């Protein structure tokens, strides 16, 4: 997971909410929501950080489960996330993200930086974890983000290895000054010209912050 800056809701949703009997399933312009979420999240799944290239590949997720919301609450754009559709046809133990979460509550909050800062990674395996037990359960159990079948730990490690390789090629070992690391962090954490973040951005930011504060 990674920190997400929430934007304004689509105009079409604002207009629809003014209708007398507005409800989430009745909103016909959900592609407007999907597109807005893709742009906010840099075309990444809010949970596993896999690439989502098109709105058709994105599911609208409610941070607070819809089963616990009334019809007005379910239309609240500020609690909506964009998540991937991967793994939905797998056995439950091999599912991840919202399909594995079902209706469980979460402690980790992607819109609060201090909450995201609770996330840690195992550098040699790519596994995601936390010293905060509730967040650890969110990541490892509820969202199943260390699922080996989905290759998420391996993919995160590969992204981290690519970052390390990039730094090593650009700068000699021992010359990784604070200025250089901040410059690299800015490069790796900004969206590209297509509005996309780098895949698995969370582990990259974690590693660079770790080096900056070491």
PDB file of N, CA and C in Angstrom, residues 149-200:
ATOM      1  N   UNK A 149       1.221 -17.311  -4.259  1.00  0.00           N
ATOM      2  CA  UNK A 149       0.626 -17.697  -5.534  1.00  0.00           C
ATOM      3  C   UNK A 149       0.532 -16.496  -6.480  1.00  0.00           C
ATOM      4  N   UNK A 150       0.287 -15.332  -5.925  1.00  0.00           N
ATOM      5  CA  UNK A 150       0.165 -14.121  -6.746  1.00  0.00           C
ATOM      6  C   UNK A 150       1.522 -13.481  -7.044  1.00  0.00           C
ATOM      7  N   UNK A 151       2.569 -14.009  -6.432  1.00  0.00           N
ATOM      8  CA  UNK A 151       3.941 -13.534  -6.631  1.00  0.00           C
ATOM      9  C   UNK A 151       4.157 -12.098  -6.126  1.00  0.00           C
ATOM     10  N   UNK A 152       3.289 -11.627  -5.261  1.00  0.00           N
ATOM     11  CA  UNK A 152       3.428 -10.246  -4.791  1.00  0.00           C
ATOM     12  C   UNK A 152       4.759  -9.981  -4.078  1.00  0.00           C
ATOM     13  N   UNK A 153       5.191 -10.843  -3.130  1.00  0.00           N
ATOM     14  CA  UNK A 153       6.487 -10.590  -2.487  1.00  0.00           C
ATOM     15  C   UNK A 153       7.639 -10.571  -3.496  1.00  0.00           C
ATOM     16  N   UNK A 154       7.626 -11.512  -4.429  1.00  0.00           N
ATOM     17  CA  UNK A 154       8.686 -11.579  -5.438  1.00  0.00           C
ATOM     18  C   UNK A 154       8.672 -10.354  -6.339  1.00  0.00           C
ATOM     19  N   UNK A 155       7.485  -9.900  -6.700  1.00  0.00           N
ATOM     20  CA  UNK A 155       7.379  -8.720  -7.558  1.00  0.00           C
ATOM     21  C   UNK A 155       7.854  -7.460  -6.841  1.00  0.00           C
ATOM     22  N   UNK A 156       7.534  -7.359  -5.561  1.00  0.00           N
ATOM     23  CA  UNK A 156       8.020  -6.207  -4.795  1.00  0.00           C
ATOM     24  C   UNK A 156       9.540  -6.247  -4.668  1.00  0.00           C
ATOM     25  N   UNK A 157      10.083  -7.433  -4.418  1.00  0.00           N
ATOM     26  CA  UNK A 157      11.535  -7.565  -4.308  1.00  0.00           C
ATOM     27  C   UNK A 157      12.206  -7.214  -5.634  1.00  0.00           C
ATOM     28  N   UNK A 158      11.601  -7.634  -6.742  1.00  0.00           N
ATOM     29  CA  UNK A 158      12.156  -7.331  -8.065  1.00  0.00           C
ATOM     30  C   UNK A 158      12.170  -5.821  -8.308  1.00  0.00           C
ATOM     31  N   UNK A 159      11.110  -5.140  -7.884  1.00  0.00           N
ATOM     32  CA  UNK A 159      11.050  -3.685  -8.036  1.00  0.00           C
ATOM     33  C   UNK A 159      12.138  -3.021  -7.195  1.00  0.00           C
ATOM     34  N   UNK A 160      12.346  -3.539  -5.983  1.00  0.00           N
ATOM     35  CA  UNK A 160      13.381  -2.998  -5.102  1.00  0.00           C
ATOM     36  C   UNK A 160      14.767  -3.268  -5.666  1.00  0.00           C
ATOM     37  N   UNK A 161      14.988  -4.468  -6.174  1.00  0.00           N
ATOM     38  CA  UNK A 161      16.283  -4.806  -6.774  1.00  0.00           C
ATOM     39  C   UNK A 161      16.582  -3.904  -7.969  1.00  0.00           C
ATOM     40  N   UNK A 162      15.544  -3.578  -8.737  1.00  0.00           N
ATOM     41  CA  UNK A 162      15.706  -2.688  -9.886  1.00  0.00           C
ATOM     42  C   UNK A 162      16.117  -1.293  -9.430  1.00  0.00           C
ATOM     43  N   UNK A 163      15.529  -0.832  -8.329  1.00  0.00           N
ATOM     44  CA  UNK A 163      15.900   0.470  -7.770  1.00  0.00           C
ATOM     45  C   UNK A 163      17.354   0.467  -7.321  1.00  0.00           C
ATOM     46  N   UNK A 164      17.746  -0.580  -6.603  1.00  0.00           N
ATOM     47  CA  UNK A 164      19.128  -0.675  -6.125  1.00  0.00           C
ATOM     48  C   UNK A 164      20.109  -0.688  -7.294  1.00  0.00           C
ATOM     49  N   UNK A 165      19.757  -1.412  -8.343  1.00  0.00           N
ATOM     50  CA  UNK A 165      20.606  -1.493  -9.532  1.00  0.00           C
ATOM     51  C   UNK A 165      20.739  -0.122 -10.188  1.00  0.00           C
ATOM     52  N   UNK A 166      19.623   0.592 -10.249  1.00  0.00           N
ATOM     53  CA  UNK A 166      19.631   1.935 -10.837  1.00  0.00           C
ATOM     54  C   UNK A 166      20.567   2.854 -10.064  1.00  0.00           C
ATOM     55  N   UNK A 167      20.465   2.822  -8.738  1.00  0.00           N
ATOM     56  CA  UNK A 167      21.305   3.686  -7.911  1.00  0.00           C
ATOM     57  C   UNK A 167      22.780   3.321  -8.079  1.00  0.00           C
ATOM     58  N   UNK A 168      23.065   2.023  -8.094  1.00  0.00           N
ATOM     59  CA  UNK A 168      24.454   1.559  -8.208  1.00  0.00           C
ATOM     60  C   UNK A 168      25.084   1.969  -9.533  1.00  0.00           C
ATOM     61  N   UNK A 169      24.277   1.971 -10.593  1.00  0.00           N
ATOM     62  CA  UNK A 169      24.792   2.348 -11.913  1.00  0.00           C
ATOM     63  C   UNK A 169      25.012   3.857 -12.020  1.00  0.00           C
ATOM     64  N   UNK A 170      24.154   4.612 -11.336  1.00  0.00           N
ATOM     65  CA  UNK A 170      24.251   6.066 -11.412  1.00  0.00           C
ATOM     66  C   UNK A 170      25.305   6.638 -10.465  1.00  0.00           C
ATOM     67  N   UNK A 171      25.470   5.985  -9.328  1.00  0.00           N
ATOM     68  CA  UNK A 171      26.370   6.513  -8.306  1.00  0.00           C
ATOM     69  C   UNK A 171      27.211   5.389  -7.708  1.00  0.00           C
ATOM     70  N   UNK A 172      28.483   5.668  -7.484  1.00  0.00           N
ATOM     71  CA  UNK A 172      29.368   4.680  -6.895  1.00  0.00           C
ATOM     72  C   UNK A 172      28.974   4.403  -5.455  1.00  0.00           C
ATOM     73  N   UNK A 173      29.207   3.183  -5.027  1.00  0.00           N
ATOM     74  CA  UNK A 173      28.907   2.796  -3.645  1.00  0.00           C
ATOM     75  C   UNK A 173      29.694   3.687  -2.687  1.00  0.00           C
ATOM     76  N   UNK A 174      29.011   4.199  -1.683  1.00  0.00           N
ATOM     77  CA  UNK A 174      29.666   5.076  -0.726  1.00  0.00           C
ATOM     78  C   UNK A 174      29.442   6.546  -1.006  1.00  0.00           C
ATOM     79  N   UNK A 175      28.833   6.845  -2.174  1.00  0.00           N
ATOM     80  CA  UNK A 175      28.577   8.247  -2.526  1.00  0.00           C
ATOM     81  C   UNK A 175      27.089   8.583  -2.470  1.00  0.00           C
ATOM     82  N   UNK A 176      26.311   7.709  -1.841  1.00  0.00           N
ATOM     83  CA  UNK A 176      24.861   7.927  -1.768  1.00  0.00           C
ATOM     84  C   UNK A 176      24.549   8.948  -0.671  1.00  0.00           C
ATOM     85  N   UNK A 177      24.790  10.197  -0.969  1.00  0.00           N
ATOM     86  CA  UNK A 177      24.559  11.263  -0.004  1.00  0.00           C
ATOM     87  C   UNK A 177      23.060  11.512   0.174  1.00  0.00           C
ATOM     88  N   UNK A 178      22.730  12.262   1.213  1.00  0.00           N
ATOM     89  CA  UNK A 178      21.327  12.610   1.466  1.00  0.00           C
ATOM     90  C   UNK A 178      20.731  13.344   0.273  1.00  0.00           C
ATOM     91  N   UNK A 179      21.498  14.236  -0.321  1.00  0.00           N
ATOM     92  CA  UNK A 179      21.018  14.998  -1.482  1.00  0.00           C
ATOM     93  C   UNK A 179      20.700  14.077  -2.645  1.00  0.00           C
ATOM     94  N   UNK A 180      21.578  13.121  -2.890  1.00  0.00           N
ATOM     95  CA  UNK A 180      21.371  12.170  -3.986  1.00  0.00           C
ATOM     96  C   UNK A 180      20.147  11.305  -3.722  1.00  0.00           C
ATOM     97  N   UNK A 181      20.028  10.800  -2.507  1.00  0.00           N
ATOM     98  CA  UNK A 181      18.899   9.935  -2.169  1.00  0.00           C
ATOM     99  C   UNK A 181      17.573  10.678  -2.272  1.00  0.00           C
ATOM    100  N   UNK A 182      17.553  11.943  -1.870  1.00  0.00           N
ATOM    101  CA  UNK A 182      16.322  12.736  -1.987  1.00  0.00           C
ATOM    102  C   UNK A 182      15.972  12.971  -3.452  1.00  0.00           C
ATOM    103  N   UNK A 183      16.981  13.191  -4.262  1.00  0.00           N
ATOM    104  CA  UNK A 183      16.768  13.388  -5.692  1.00  0.00           C
ATOM    105  C   UNK A 183      16.184  12.127  -6.321  1.00  0.00           C
ATOM    106  N   UNK A 184      16.722  10.979  -5.931  1.00  0.00           N
ATOM    107  CA  UNK A 184      16.223   9.702  -6.444  1.00  0.00           C
ATOM    108  C   UNK A 184      14.802   9.450  -5.950  1.00  0.00           C
ATOM    109  N   UNK A 185      14.542   9.784  -4.684  1.00  0.00           N
ATOM    110  CA  UNK A 185      13.195   9.596  -4.143  1.00  0.00           C
ATOM    111  C   UNK A 185      12.184  10.445  -4.904  1.00  0.00           C
ATOM    112  N   UNK A 186      12.552  11.687  -5.204  1.00  0.00           N
ATOM    113  CA  UNK A 186      11.659  12.556  -5.976  1.00  0.00           C
ATOM    114  C   UNK A 186      11.363  11.940  -7.341  1.00  0.00           C
ATOM    115  N   UNK A 187      12.395  11.389  -7.969  1.00  0.00           N
ATOM    116  CA  UNK A 187      12.231  10.777  -9.290  1.00  0.00           C
ATOM    117  C   UNK A 187      11.319   9.557  -9.224  1.00  0.00           C
ATOM    118  N   UNK A 188      11.507   8.736  -8.210  1.00  0.00           N
ATOM    119  CA  UNK A 188      10.758   7.486  -8.110  1.00  0.00           C
ATOM    120  C   UNK A 188       9.352   7.667  -7.546  1.00  0.00           C
ATOM    121  N   UNK A 189       9.102   8.775  -6.907  1.00  0.00           N
ATOM    122  CA  UNK A 189       7.783   8.953  -6.297  1.00  0.00           C
ATOM    123  C   UNK A 189       6.879   9.910  -7.067  1.00  0.00           C
ATOM    124  N   UNK A 190       7.376  10.490  -8.127  1.00  0.00           N
ATOM    125  CA  UNK A 190       6.539  11.358  -8.953  1.00  0.00           C
ATOM    126  C   UNK A 190       5.896  10.546 -10.074  1.00  0.00           C
ATOM    127  N   UNK A 191       4.718  10.969 -10.489  1.00  0.00           N
ATOM    128  CA  UNK A 191       4.062  10.329 -11.629  1.00  0.00           C
ATOM    129  C   UNK A 191       4.811  10.689 -12.905  1.00  0.00           C
ATOM    130  N   UNK A 192       4.807   9.786 -13.877  1.00  0.00           N
ATOM    131  CA  UNK A 192       5.464  10.069 -15.149  1.00  0.00           C
ATOM    132  C   UNK A 192       4.559  10.939 -16.022  1.00  0.00           C
ATOM    133  N   UNK A 193       4.954  11.152 -17.264  1.00  0.00           N
ATOM    134  CA  UNK A 193       4.194  12.030 -18.154  1.00  0.00           C
ATOM    135  C   UNK A 193       2.813  11.484 -18.479  1.00  0.00           C
ATOM    136  N   UNK A 194       2.602  10.196 -18.234  1.00  0.00           N
ATOM    137  CA  UNK A 194       1.289   9.580 -18.452  1.00  0.00           C
ATOM    138  C   UNK A 194       0.467   9.502 -17.173  1.00  0.00           C
ATOM    139  N   UNK A 195       0.982  10.133 -16.118  1.00  0.00           N
ATOM    140  CA  UNK A 195       0.252  10.143 -14.854  1.00  0.00           C
ATOM    141  C   UNK A 195       0.371   8.857 -14.063  1.00  0.00           C
ATOM    142  N   UNK A 196       1.398   8.054 -14.347  1.00  0.00           N
ATOM    143  CA  UNK A 196       1.544   6.758 -13.692  1.00  0.00           C
ATOM    144  C   UNK A 196       2.674   6.762 -12.665  1.00  0.00           C
ATOM    145  N   UNK A 197       2.397   6.143 -11.507  1.00  0.00           N
ATOM    146  CA  UNK A 197       3.451   5.876 -10.532  1.00  0.00           C
ATOM    147  C   UNK A 197       4.181   4.607 -10.941  1.00  0.00           C
ATOM    148  N   UNK A 198       5.368   4.417 -10.404  1.00  0.00           N
ATOM    149  CA  UNK A 198       6.079   3.172 -10.638  1.00  0.00           C
ATOM    150  C   UNK A 198       5.418   2.060  -9.831  1.00  0.00           C
ATOM    151  N   UNK A 199       5.329   0.892 -10.451  1.00  0.00           N
ATOM    152  CA  UNK A 199       4.665  -0.244  -9.819  1.00  0.00           C
ATOM    153  C   UNK A 199       5.363  -0.603  -8.503  1.00  0.00           C
ATOM    154  N   UNK A 200       4.572  -0.979  -7.505  1.00  0.00           N
ATOM    155  CA  UNK A 200       5.072  -1.336  -6.168  1.00  0.00           C
ATOM    156  C   UNK A 200       5.833  -0.181  -5.516  1.00  0.00           C
TER     157      UNK A 200
END
